Tab-separated table of C-alpha atoms and ligand atoms in Angstrom:
chain	number	residue	atom	x	y	z
A	1	MET	CA	0.029	0.037	0.025
A	2	GLN	CA	1.174	3.480	-0.832
A	3	LYS	CA	2.483	5.580	2.207
A	4	THR	CA	0.358	8.941	2.713
A	5	ARG	CA	2.626	11.648	2.762
A	6	THR	CA	2.710	15.412	3.912
A	7	VAL	CA	5.000	16.835	1.035
A	8	LEU	CA	6.815	20.184	1.033
A	9	VAL	CA	7.584	21.036	-2.462
A	10	THR	CA	9.757	24.044	-3.101
A	11	GLY	CA	9.506	26.023	-6.347
A	12	GLY	CA	6.211	24.466	-7.239
A	13	CYS	CA	5.388	27.708	-9.175
A	14	GLY	CA	8.180	27.226	-11.348
A	15	PHE	CA	8.509	25.107	-14.643
A	16	ILE	CA	9.273	21.679	-13.382
A	17	GLY	CA	7.697	22.255	-9.915
A	18	ALA	CA	4.355	23.158	-11.383
A	19	ASN	CA	4.361	20.204	-13.858
A	20	PHE	CA	5.393	18.145	-10.761
A	21	VAL	CA	2.573	19.593	-8.441
A	22	ARG	CA	0.032	18.819	-11.189
A	23	LEU	CA	1.323	15.182	-11.509
A	24	LEU	CA	1.088	14.648	-7.781
A	25	ARG	CA	-2.515	16.143	-7.278
A	26	ALA	CA	-3.513	13.757	-10.286
A	27	LYS	CA	-1.582	10.774	-9.111
A	28	ARG	CA	-1.427	10.861	-5.481
A	29	PRO	CA	-4.369	13.217	-4.421
A	30	GLU	CA	-4.459	11.561	-1.006
A	31	TRP	CA	-1.198	13.295	-0.140
A	32	ARG	CA	-1.224	16.772	1.442
A	33	LEU	CA	1.007	19.052	-0.550
A	34	ILE	CA	2.433	22.394	0.714
A	35	ASN	CA	4.025	24.513	-1.953
A	36	LEU	CA	6.655	26.897	-0.757
A	37	ASP	CA	7.537	29.379	-3.453
A	38	LYS	CA	9.099	32.937	-3.198
A	39	LEU	CA	7.540	33.935	-6.663
A	40	THR	CA	10.625	35.194	-8.428
A	41	TYR	CA	10.447	36.332	-11.864
A	42	ALA	CA	10.345	32.701	-12.688
A	43	GLY	CA	7.623	31.800	-10.296
A	44	ASN	CA	4.063	32.186	-11.594
A	45	LEU	CA	0.693	31.429	-9.780
A	46	ASN	CA	-0.828	30.999	-13.127
A	47	ASN	CA	1.120	27.762	-13.609
A	48	LEU	CA	-0.943	26.307	-11.283
A	49	ALA	CA	-4.391	27.556	-12.505
A	50	GLY	CA	-7.041	25.102	-11.501
A	51	ILE	CA	-5.173	23.750	-8.646
A	52	ASP	CA	-7.087	25.081	-5.553
A	53	GLU	CA	-6.225	25.557	-1.964
A	54	GLY	CA	-8.076	22.935	0.392
A	55	PRO	CA	-7.031	20.095	2.569
A	56	GLY	CA	-4.929	18.554	-0.020
A	57	TYR	CA	-3.032	21.685	-1.321
A	58	ARG	CA	-1.620	24.900	0.385
A	59	PHE	CA	0.445	27.438	-1.170
A	60	VAL	CA	3.003	29.641	1.034
A	61	ARG	CA	4.811	32.456	-0.223
A	62	ALA	CA	8.346	32.693	1.195
A	63	ASP	CA	11.973	32.538	0.556
A	64	ILE	CA	13.648	29.158	1.276
A	65	GLY	CA	16.598	30.971	2.705
A	66	ASP	CA	14.289	32.554	5.412
A	67	ALA	CA	15.089	30.106	8.304
A	68	ALA	CA	12.342	31.531	10.353
A	69	ALA	CA	9.604	31.151	7.831
A	70	VAL	CA	10.840	27.481	6.932
A	71	GLU	CA	11.177	26.374	10.559
A	72	ALA	CA	7.625	27.871	11.320
A	73	LEU	CA	6.344	25.831	8.407
A	74	PHE	CA	7.930	22.633	9.655
A	75	ALA	CA	6.421	23.511	13.118
A	76	ALA	CA	2.756	24.017	11.797
A	77	GLU	CA	2.748	20.987	9.299
A	78	PRO	CA	3.722	17.377	9.776
A	79	ILE	CA	5.965	17.490	6.839
A	80	ASP	CA	7.718	14.061	6.331
A	81	THR	CA	8.780	14.641	2.645
A	82	VAL	CA	10.567	17.288	0.870
A	83	VAL	CA	11.080	17.596	-2.995
A	84	HIS	CA	13.143	20.630	-3.431
A	85	PHE	CA	12.920	22.286	-6.795
A	86	ALA	CA	13.435	25.901	-5.872
A	87	ALA	CA	16.526	27.398	-7.242
A	88	GLU	CA	17.696	30.214	-9.695
A	89	SER	CA	17.976	28.099	-12.664
A	90	HIS	CA	19.381	30.108	-15.755
A	91	VAL	CA	22.841	29.714	-16.596
A	92	ASP	CA	22.929	33.024	-18.570
A	93	ARG	CA	21.576	35.105	-15.513
A	94	SER	CA	24.290	33.206	-13.189
A	95	ILE	CA	26.911	34.829	-15.401
A	96	THR	CA	25.664	38.379	-15.239
A	97	GLY	CA	24.478	38.165	-11.608
A	98	PRO	CA	25.703	35.114	-9.498
A	99	ALA	CA	24.914	36.448	-6.174
A	100	ALA	CA	21.100	35.177	-6.111
A	101	PHE	CA	22.361	31.664	-7.354
A	102	ILE	CA	24.810	31.464	-4.200
A	103	ALA	CA	22.019	32.698	-1.875
A	104	THR	CA	19.167	30.646	-3.129
A	105	ASN	CA	20.879	27.404	-4.342
A	106	ILE	CA	23.455	27.123	-1.576
A	107	GLY	CA	21.973	29.235	1.301
A	108	GLY	CA	18.437	28.105	0.548
A	109	THR	CA	19.213	24.566	0.425
A	110	PHE	CA	21.058	24.746	3.600
A	111	THR	CA	18.252	26.325	5.351
A	112	LEU	CA	15.980	23.476	4.214
A	113	LEU	CA	18.315	20.855	5.154
A	114	GLU	CA	18.456	22.145	8.663
A	115	ALA	CA	14.702	22.607	9.250
A	116	ALA	CA	14.259	19.162	7.951
A	117	ARG	CA	17.066	18.008	10.470
A	118	LYS	CA	15.830	19.656	13.222
A	119	SER	CA	12.149	18.927	12.929
A	120	TRP	CA	12.580	15.289	12.095
A	121	SER	CA	15.094	14.504	14.865
A	122	GLY	CA	13.114	16.296	17.449
A	123	ALA	CA	9.526	15.063	16.357
A	124	GLY	CA	10.434	11.375	15.726
A	125	ARG	CA	9.621	11.774	12.073
A	126	GLN	CA	12.750	10.619	10.648
A	127	GLY	CA	11.300	7.268	10.334
A	128	ALA	CA	11.937	4.735	7.580
A	129	ASP	CA	9.532	6.647	5.169
A	130	SER	CA	10.839	10.482	5.704
A	131	ARG	CA	12.446	11.625	2.562
A	132	PHE	CA	14.469	14.827	1.445
A	133	LEU	CA	14.712	14.797	-2.579
A	134	HIS	CA	16.932	17.354	-3.926
A	135	ILE	CA	16.399	18.074	-7.617
A	136	SER	CA	19.754	18.763	-9.205
A	137	THR	CA	21.273	18.872	-12.664
A	138	ASP	CA	23.661	17.272	-14.930
A	139	GLU	CA	25.474	20.326	-15.349
A	140	VAL	CA	27.373	19.438	-11.935
A	141	TYR	CA	29.482	16.965	-14.108
A	142	GLY	CA	30.855	19.741	-16.349
A	143	SER	CA	31.438	19.492	-20.018
A	144	LEU	CA	31.956	16.321	-22.335
A	145	GLY	CA	33.765	16.134	-25.566
A	146	GLU	CA	32.581	14.092	-28.336
A	147	GLU	CA	32.664	10.868	-26.489
A	148	GLY	CA	31.248	9.518	-23.155
A	149	TYR	CA	28.376	9.884	-20.845
A	150	PHE	CA	27.811	11.316	-17.241
A	151	SER	CA	27.025	8.506	-14.834
A	152	GLU	CA	26.455	8.851	-11.104
A	153	THR	CA	30.081	8.300	-10.191
A	154	THR	CA	31.542	10.961	-12.729
A	155	ALA	CA	33.527	13.437	-10.669
A	156	TYR	CA	31.924	16.867	-10.402
A	157	ASP	CA	33.308	19.463	-12.480
A	158	PRO	CA	30.750	22.544	-12.383
A	159	ARG	CA	31.985	25.494	-14.770
A	160	SER	CA	29.373	28.161	-14.508
A	161	PRO	CA	28.128	29.946	-11.347
A	162	TYR	CA	24.743	28.289	-11.752
A	163	SER	CA	26.314	24.751	-11.998
A	164	ALA	CA	28.977	25.601	-9.151
A	165	SER	CA	25.745	26.433	-6.869
A	166	LYS	CA	24.001	23.162	-7.678
A	167	ALA	CA	27.172	21.088	-7.066
A	168	ALA	CA	27.705	22.919	-3.703
A	169	SER	CA	24.020	22.191	-2.884
A	170	ASP	CA	24.476	18.488	-3.718
A	171	HIS	CA	27.568	18.158	-1.469
A	172	LEU	CA	25.655	19.662	1.137
A	173	VAL	CA	22.802	17.322	0.906
A	174	ASN	CA	25.145	14.312	1.042
A	175	ALA	CA	26.754	15.554	3.868
A	176	TYR	CA	23.477	15.615	5.704
A	177	PHE	CA	22.920	11.971	4.704
A	178	HIS	CA	26.338	10.972	6.033
A	179	THR	CA	26.601	13.350	9.063
A	180	TYR	CA	23.110	13.127	10.222
A	181	GLY	CA	21.558	10.148	8.643
A	182	LEU	CA	18.880	12.523	6.948
A	183	PRO	CA	17.258	10.332	4.436
A	184	THR	CA	18.242	12.119	1.370
A	185	LEU	CA	18.071	11.544	-2.453
A	186	ILE	CA	19.518	13.665	-5.459
A	187	THR	CA	18.490	13.489	-8.977
A	188	ASN	CA	20.566	14.916	-11.959
A	189	CYS	CA	18.505	15.622	-14.930
A	190	SER	CA	19.203	16.743	-18.396
A	191	ASN	CA	17.517	19.614	-20.280
A	192	ASN	CA	13.951	19.538	-19.738
A	193	TYR	CA	11.218	21.115	-22.117
A	194	GLY	CA	7.554	21.440	-22.196
A	195	PRO	CA	4.576	23.609	-20.905
A	196	TYR	CA	5.095	26.436	-18.499
A	197	GLN	CA	8.838	26.970	-19.378
A	198	PHE	CA	9.872	30.714	-18.887
A	199	PRO	CA	10.818	32.023	-22.377
A	200	GLU	CA	14.433	32.825	-21.488
A	201	LYS	CA	15.263	29.210	-21.930
A	202	LEU	CA	16.153	28.093	-25.521
A	203	ILE	CA	13.034	26.152	-26.856
A	204	PRO	CA	10.203	28.643	-25.424
A	205	LEU	CA	12.635	31.703	-26.361
A	206	ILE	CA	12.776	30.672	-29.980
A	207	ILE	CA	8.998	29.753	-30.172
A	208	HIS	CA	8.282	33.068	-28.822
A	209	ASN	CA	10.705	35.033	-30.943
A	210	ALA	CA	9.630	33.180	-34.099
A	211	LEU	CA	5.976	34.198	-33.355
A	212	GLN	CA	7.225	37.848	-33.052
A	213	GLY	CA	8.987	37.700	-36.440
A	214	ARG	CA	12.311	38.398	-34.325
A	215	SER	CA	15.667	36.940	-34.894
A	216	LEU	CA	16.392	33.575	-33.351
A	217	PRO	CA	19.745	33.818	-31.270
A	218	VAL	CA	21.974	30.939	-31.547
A	219	TYR	CA	25.051	30.939	-29.532
A	220	GLY	CA	28.605	30.381	-31.067
A	221	ASP	CA	28.420	27.796	-33.737
A	222	GLY	CA	25.124	26.120	-32.614
A	223	ARG	CA	26.773	22.775	-32.269
A	224	ASN	CA	26.655	22.621	-28.522
A	225	ILE	CA	25.024	19.451	-27.605
A	226	ARG	CA	22.323	18.846	-24.927
A	227	ASP	CA	20.248	15.926	-24.018
A	228	TRP	CA	16.409	16.809	-24.203
A	229	LEU	CA	13.711	15.272	-21.931
A	230	TYR	CA	10.085	16.070	-21.930
A	231	VAL	CA	9.123	17.689	-18.432
A	232	GLY	CA	6.347	14.980	-17.889
A	233	ASP	CA	8.854	12.325	-17.990
A	234	HIS	CA	11.201	14.162	-15.576
A	235	CYS	CA	8.397	14.395	-13.119
A	236	GLU	CA	7.535	10.762	-13.314
A	237	ALA	CA	10.955	9.852	-12.669
A	238	VAL	CA	11.096	12.172	-9.559
A	239	LEU	CA	7.937	10.489	-8.307
A	240	GLU	CA	9.726	6.879	-8.667
A	241	VAL	CA	12.970	8.103	-7.005
A	242	LEU	CA	10.753	9.699	-4.024
A	243	GLU	CA	8.764	6.409	-3.730
A	244	ARG	CA	11.219	3.752	-4.424
A	245	GLY	CA	14.807	5.117	-4.548
A	246	VAL	CA	17.443	4.152	-2.040
A	247	PRO	CA	18.256	6.992	0.335
A	248	GLY	CA	21.937	8.253	0.133
A	249	ARG	CA	21.808	7.832	-3.621
A	250	SER	CA	21.788	9.948	-6.648
A	251	TYR	CA	19.850	9.151	-9.896
A	252	ASN	CA	20.856	10.532	-13.368
A	253	ILE	CA	17.946	11.072	-15.499
A	254	GLY	CA	18.121	11.685	-19.177
A	255	GLY	CA	16.160	11.602	-22.432
A	256	ASN	CA	18.820	9.647	-24.526
A	257	ASN	CA	18.238	12.259	-26.968
A	258	GLU	CA	21.160	14.447	-27.851
A	259	MET	CA	20.688	17.209	-30.189
A	260	MET	CA	22.866	20.146	-31.403
A	261	ASN	CA	21.260	23.421	-30.654
A	262	ILE	CA	20.886	24.341	-34.253
A	263	GLU	CA	18.869	21.210	-34.780
A	264	VAL	CA	16.527	22.006	-31.877
A	265	VAL	CA	15.797	25.453	-33.372
A	266	THR	CA	15.438	24.289	-36.989
A	267	GLN	CA	12.810	21.829	-35.856
A	268	VAL	CA	10.941	24.421	-34.045
A	269	CYS	CA	10.862	26.498	-37.087
A	270	ASP	CA	9.555	23.811	-39.304
A	271	ILE	CA	6.894	22.843	-36.908
A	272	LEU	CA	5.689	26.334	-36.571
A	273	ASP	CA	5.864	26.784	-40.463
A	274	ARG	CA	3.544	23.500	-40.682
A	275	ARG	CA	1.154	24.734	-38.093
A	276	LEU	CA	0.955	28.378	-39.282
A	277	GLY	CA	2.018	28.514	-42.742
A	278	LEU	CA	4.927	30.741	-43.812
A	279	PRO	CA	5.052	34.263	-42.285
A	280	ALA	CA	4.090	37.480	-44.453
A	281	THR	CA	7.719	37.567	-45.661
A	282	GLY	CA	7.029	34.262	-47.635
A	283	MET	CA	10.109	32.803	-46.249
A	284	THR	CA	10.658	29.777	-43.744
A	285	ARG	CA	11.167	30.889	-40.085
A	286	ARG	CA	14.499	29.250	-40.503
A	287	THR	CA	15.748	32.483	-41.994
A	288	LEU	CA	15.343	34.345	-38.646
A	289	ILE	CA	18.081	32.135	-37.218
A	290	THR	CA	21.015	34.494	-36.256
A	291	PHE	CA	24.386	33.237	-34.719
A	292	VAL	CA	25.288	35.481	-31.837
A	293	LYS	CA	28.214	35.781	-29.594
A	294	ASP	CA	28.848	32.588	-27.497
A	295	ARG	CA	27.785	32.295	-23.828
A	296	LEU	CA	30.940	32.717	-21.612
A	297	GLY	CA	32.380	29.381	-20.442
A	298	HIS	CA	29.652	27.599	-22.754
A	299	ASP	CA	29.357	23.863	-21.869
A	300	ARG	CA	30.134	21.930	-24.958
A	301	ARG	CA	28.103	18.481	-24.630
A	302	TYR	CA	25.865	16.952	-21.955
A	303	ALA	CA	24.886	13.438	-22.153
A	304	ILE	CA	23.222	11.055	-19.404
A	305	ASP	CA	23.982	7.388	-18.730
A	306	ALA	CA	20.568	6.608	-17.170
A	307	THR	CA	21.321	2.832	-16.452
A	308	ARG	CA	20.785	3.086	-12.703
A	309	ILE	CA	17.239	4.557	-12.801
A	310	ARG	CA	16.267	2.232	-15.549
A	311	GLU	CA	17.604	-0.994	-13.931
A	312	GLU	CA	16.637	-0.194	-10.299
A	313	LEU	CA	13.409	1.681	-10.805
A	314	GLY	CA	12.361	0.700	-14.279
A	315	TRP	CA	11.948	4.320	-15.320
A	316	GLN	CA	12.605	5.363	-18.905
A	317	PRO	CA	11.226	8.185	-21.096
A	318	GLN	CA	7.807	7.770	-22.587
A	319	VAL	CA	7.758	10.850	-24.937
A	320	ASP	CA	10.051	11.048	-27.998
A	321	PHE	CA	11.401	14.378	-28.918
A	322	GLU	CA	9.625	15.084	-32.253
A	323	GLN	CA	6.320	14.189	-30.440
A	324	GLY	CA	7.257	16.374	-27.262
A	325	LEU	CA	8.258	19.282	-29.431
A	326	GLU	CA	5.117	19.129	-31.312
A	327	MET	CA	3.148	18.979	-28.014
A	328	THR	CA	5.178	21.767	-26.530
A	329	VAL	CA	4.843	24.225	-29.668
A	330	ASP	CA	1.039	23.476	-29.702
A	331	TRP	CA	0.956	24.299	-25.852
A	332	TYR	CA	2.719	27.801	-26.528
A	333	LEU	CA	0.390	28.439	-29.517
A	334	ALA	CA	-2.658	27.804	-27.309
A	335	ASN	CA	-1.370	29.553	-24.210
A	336	GLN	CA	-0.407	32.816	-25.626
A	337	ASP	CA	-2.160	34.815	-22.960
A	338	TRP	CA	0.285	33.052	-20.531
A	339	VAL	CA	3.239	34.045	-22.566
A	340	ALA	CA	2.013	37.688	-22.774
A	341	ALA	CA	1.577	37.716	-18.806
A	342	VAL	CA	5.247	36.633	-18.244
A	343	VAL	CA	7.154	38.758	-21.026
A	344	ASP	CA	6.438	41.666	-18.736
A	345	GLY	CA	8.698	44.710	-18.034
A	346	SER	CA	11.463	42.714	-16.316
A	347	TYR	CA	11.556	40.399	-19.108
A	348	LYS	CA	11.954	43.031	-21.666
A	349	GLU	CA	14.803	44.512	-19.645
A	350	TYR	CA	16.505	41.246	-19.222
A	351	TYR	CA	16.019	40.596	-23.135
A	352	ARG	CA	17.465	44.052	-23.985
A	353	THR	CA	20.585	43.222	-21.643
A	354	MET	CA	21.134	39.844	-23.060
A	355	TYR	CA	20.404	40.350	-26.743
A	356	GLY	CA	20.187	44.074	-27.432
A	357	GLY	CA	17.320	45.631	-29.385
A	358	ASN	CA	13.708	45.532	-27.925
B	1	NAD	P1	12.487	27.860	-12.836
B	1	NAD	O1	13.286	28.826	-12.723
B	1	NAD	O2	11.507	27.702	-13.784
B	1	NAD	O3	11.540	27.956	-11.394
B	1	NAD	C1	12.128	28.074	-10.072
B	1	NAD	C2	11.257	28.145	-8.913
B	1	NAD	O4	11.910	28.445	-7.757
B	1	NAD	C3	10.389	29.585	-9.331
B	1	NAD	O5	9.021	29.353	-9.086
B	1	NAD	C4	10.909	30.571	-8.266
B	1	NAD	O6	9.775	31.564	-7.842
B	1	NAD	C5	11.318	29.544	-7.158
B	1	NAD	N1	12.391	30.173	-6.330
B	1	NAD	C6	13.453	30.633	-6.808
B	1	NAD	N2	14.263	31.174	-5.701
B	1	NAD	C7	13.391	30.887	-4.676
B	1	NAD	C8	13.748	31.067	-3.126
B	1	NAD	N3	14.778	31.708	-2.885
B	1	NAD	N4	12.744	30.668	-2.393
B	1	NAD	C9	11.846	30.216	-2.853
B	1	NAD	N5	11.199	29.873	-4.029
B	1	NAD	C10	12.243	30.442	-4.862
B	1	NAD	O7	13.215	26.410	-12.539
B	1	NAD	P2	13.078	25.090	-13.264
B	1	NAD	O8	13.576	24.951	-14.606
B	1	NAD	O9	11.558	24.549	-12.996
B	1	NAD	O10	13.929	24.037	-12.360
B	1	NAD	C11	13.516	23.536	-11.148
B	1	NAD	C12	14.655	22.594	-10.719
B	1	NAD	O11	15.214	21.649	-11.389
B	1	NAD	C13	16.100	23.540	-10.271
B	1	NAD	O12	16.508	23.183	-9.084
B	1	NAD	C14	16.884	23.450	-11.350
B	1	NAD	O13	18.335	23.437	-11.031
B	1	NAD	C15	16.621	21.788	-11.718
B	1	NAD	N6	16.661	21.364	-13.197
B	1	NAD	C16	16.114	22.141	-14.154
B	1	NAD	C17	16.477	21.542	-15.626
B	1	NAD	C18	15.700	22.379	-16.720
B	1	NAD	O14	15.981	21.898	-17.896
B	1	NAD	N7	14.986	23.355	-16.334
B	1	NAD	C19	17.068	20.456	-15.736
B	1	NAD	C20	17.536	19.748	-14.531
B	1	NAD	C21	17.392	20.098	-13.302
B	2	DAU	O1	21.178	20.408	-18.242
B	2	DAU	C1	20.088	20.819	-17.428
B	2	DAU	C2	20.159	22.422	-17.359
B	2	DAU	O2	19.438	22.660	-18.485
B	2	DAU	C3	19.500	22.950	-16.335
B	2	DAU	O3	20.064	22.528	-14.930
B	2	DAU	C4	19.221	24.533	-16.152
B	2	DAU	O4	18.384	24.941	-15.198
B	2	DAU	C5	18.525	24.632	-17.550
B	2	DAU	O5	18.291	26.067	-17.572
B	2	DAU	C6	19.206	24.189	-18.838
B	2	DAU	O6	20.525	24.836	-18.935
B	2	DAU	P1	21.130	25.043	-20.463
B	2	DAU	O7	22.004	26.163	-20.333
B	2	DAU	O8	21.417	23.872	-21.106
B	2	DAU	O9	19.634	25.605	-20.987
B	2	DAU	P2	19.330	26.939	-21.976
B	2	DAU	O10	17.806	26.789	-22.542
B	2	DAU	O11	19.631	28.142	-21.464
B	2	DAU	O12	20.253	26.747	-23.192
B	2	DAU	C7	20.252	25.429	-23.979
B	2	DAU	C8	21.377	25.600	-25.200
B	2	DAU	O13	20.971	26.629	-25.940
B	2	DAU	C9	22.724	25.959	-24.495
B	2	DAU	O14	23.566	25.253	-25.188
B	2	DAU	C10	22.807	27.441	-24.778
B	2	DAU	C11	21.948	27.523	-26.016
B	2	DAU	N1	21.264	28.840	-26.213
B	2	DAU	C12	20.288	29.210	-25.334
B	2	DAU	C13	19.635	30.457	-25.344
B	2	DAU	C14	18.648	30.861	-24.204
B	2	DAU	C15	21.243	29.541	-27.433
B	2	DAU	O15	21.880	29.068	-28.403
B	2	DAU	N2	20.473	30.815	-27.422
B	2	DAU	C16	19.792	31.146	-26.740
B	2	DAU	O16	19.287	32.410	-26.919
């Protein structure tokens, strides 16, 4: 029989967190879910439209680095499970403004670990079923050449302020397992795409710009490789690890789907051309592609060896890239109001700083 849990999800108003909250409400409706989110530029209550507060769901607006707020929440609620998504997540922003990444990704994770440790050791909740699942990234492993894959034993070699802050938080999580016996788990996932992704990330940015008739910025030579995974598949993997993963372990999650950025961008253009016909110029949206200055320290290739999660937990992706990308483009076409609401003044300012123009 499934255990009934009281789950603290952090960052549940962001891209992956919101998809995960939706999955949990659908698949584990008997669990109580508390969503702690600061609502930064990347967090959006509209991502959870239709999920109403009640006995099964509560939203709390707070900073994960606010120890008093986090400890008060642990005191008020019988939390036995933490699924920690909240983070500053965009590599480019970590290059222009690393401080927030250090504060949230390292300091915030530390605050949560401390609150869980104190609460669970004091209240006898650190039973066999308590879990602290930390959502991390494949970027902690650094950059690959043409060969090889990241496995769970690959040495950490982060190269951006974002990935360094995530690596630091992973080390803290492991330290709490070894030192205090906190029942922690870590997942290291590759690039997600799908509904509710903020249009600063490659795929939604390209969709948005193409719909506006703007240039489509491709960094460097466009041949950097990422392994793309549909967000719904990632969320299913997280639930598997939460329920059946072995505490103290980390699990790599990937789509087995390596693509060069330029291939991803041309596929988005082709789907839009098929769905909407050619734009008024009469030319394919591929003609909007513009190669721009490379990202500083741009990692060349990420690729995941997901043997552990496949063999131990039987998880593998269900959505292939072609199908997932079509679903994603269709979601953005059908949710232009959502896009219009998030590309507000602060987005425009960010966009000007990154790409120039309007
Ligand atoms: P996102 O940027 O879309 O959302 C982050 C969420 O965290 C937002 O709702 C934001 O308001 C919240 N948040 C930020 N700082 C906070 C703070 N100090 N206190 C409370 N809430 C705060 O991020 P995402 O893409 O959904 O990523 C979620 C997690 O998954 C991150 O930990 C990220 O490192 C990891 N990850 C992301 C990807 C990807 O492709 N997007 C892949 C692997 C791992
Ligand atoms: O690998 C997992 C990581 O994937 C997560 O940990 C991060 O939170 C998530 O943001 C993502 O990081 P990337 O830097 O890989 O994603 P991004 O969408 O920013 O960029 C994907 C690739 O596309 C990367 O090689 C940079 C390139 N790119 C990106 C943007 C925004 C462009 O060429 N042009 C762009 O305008």
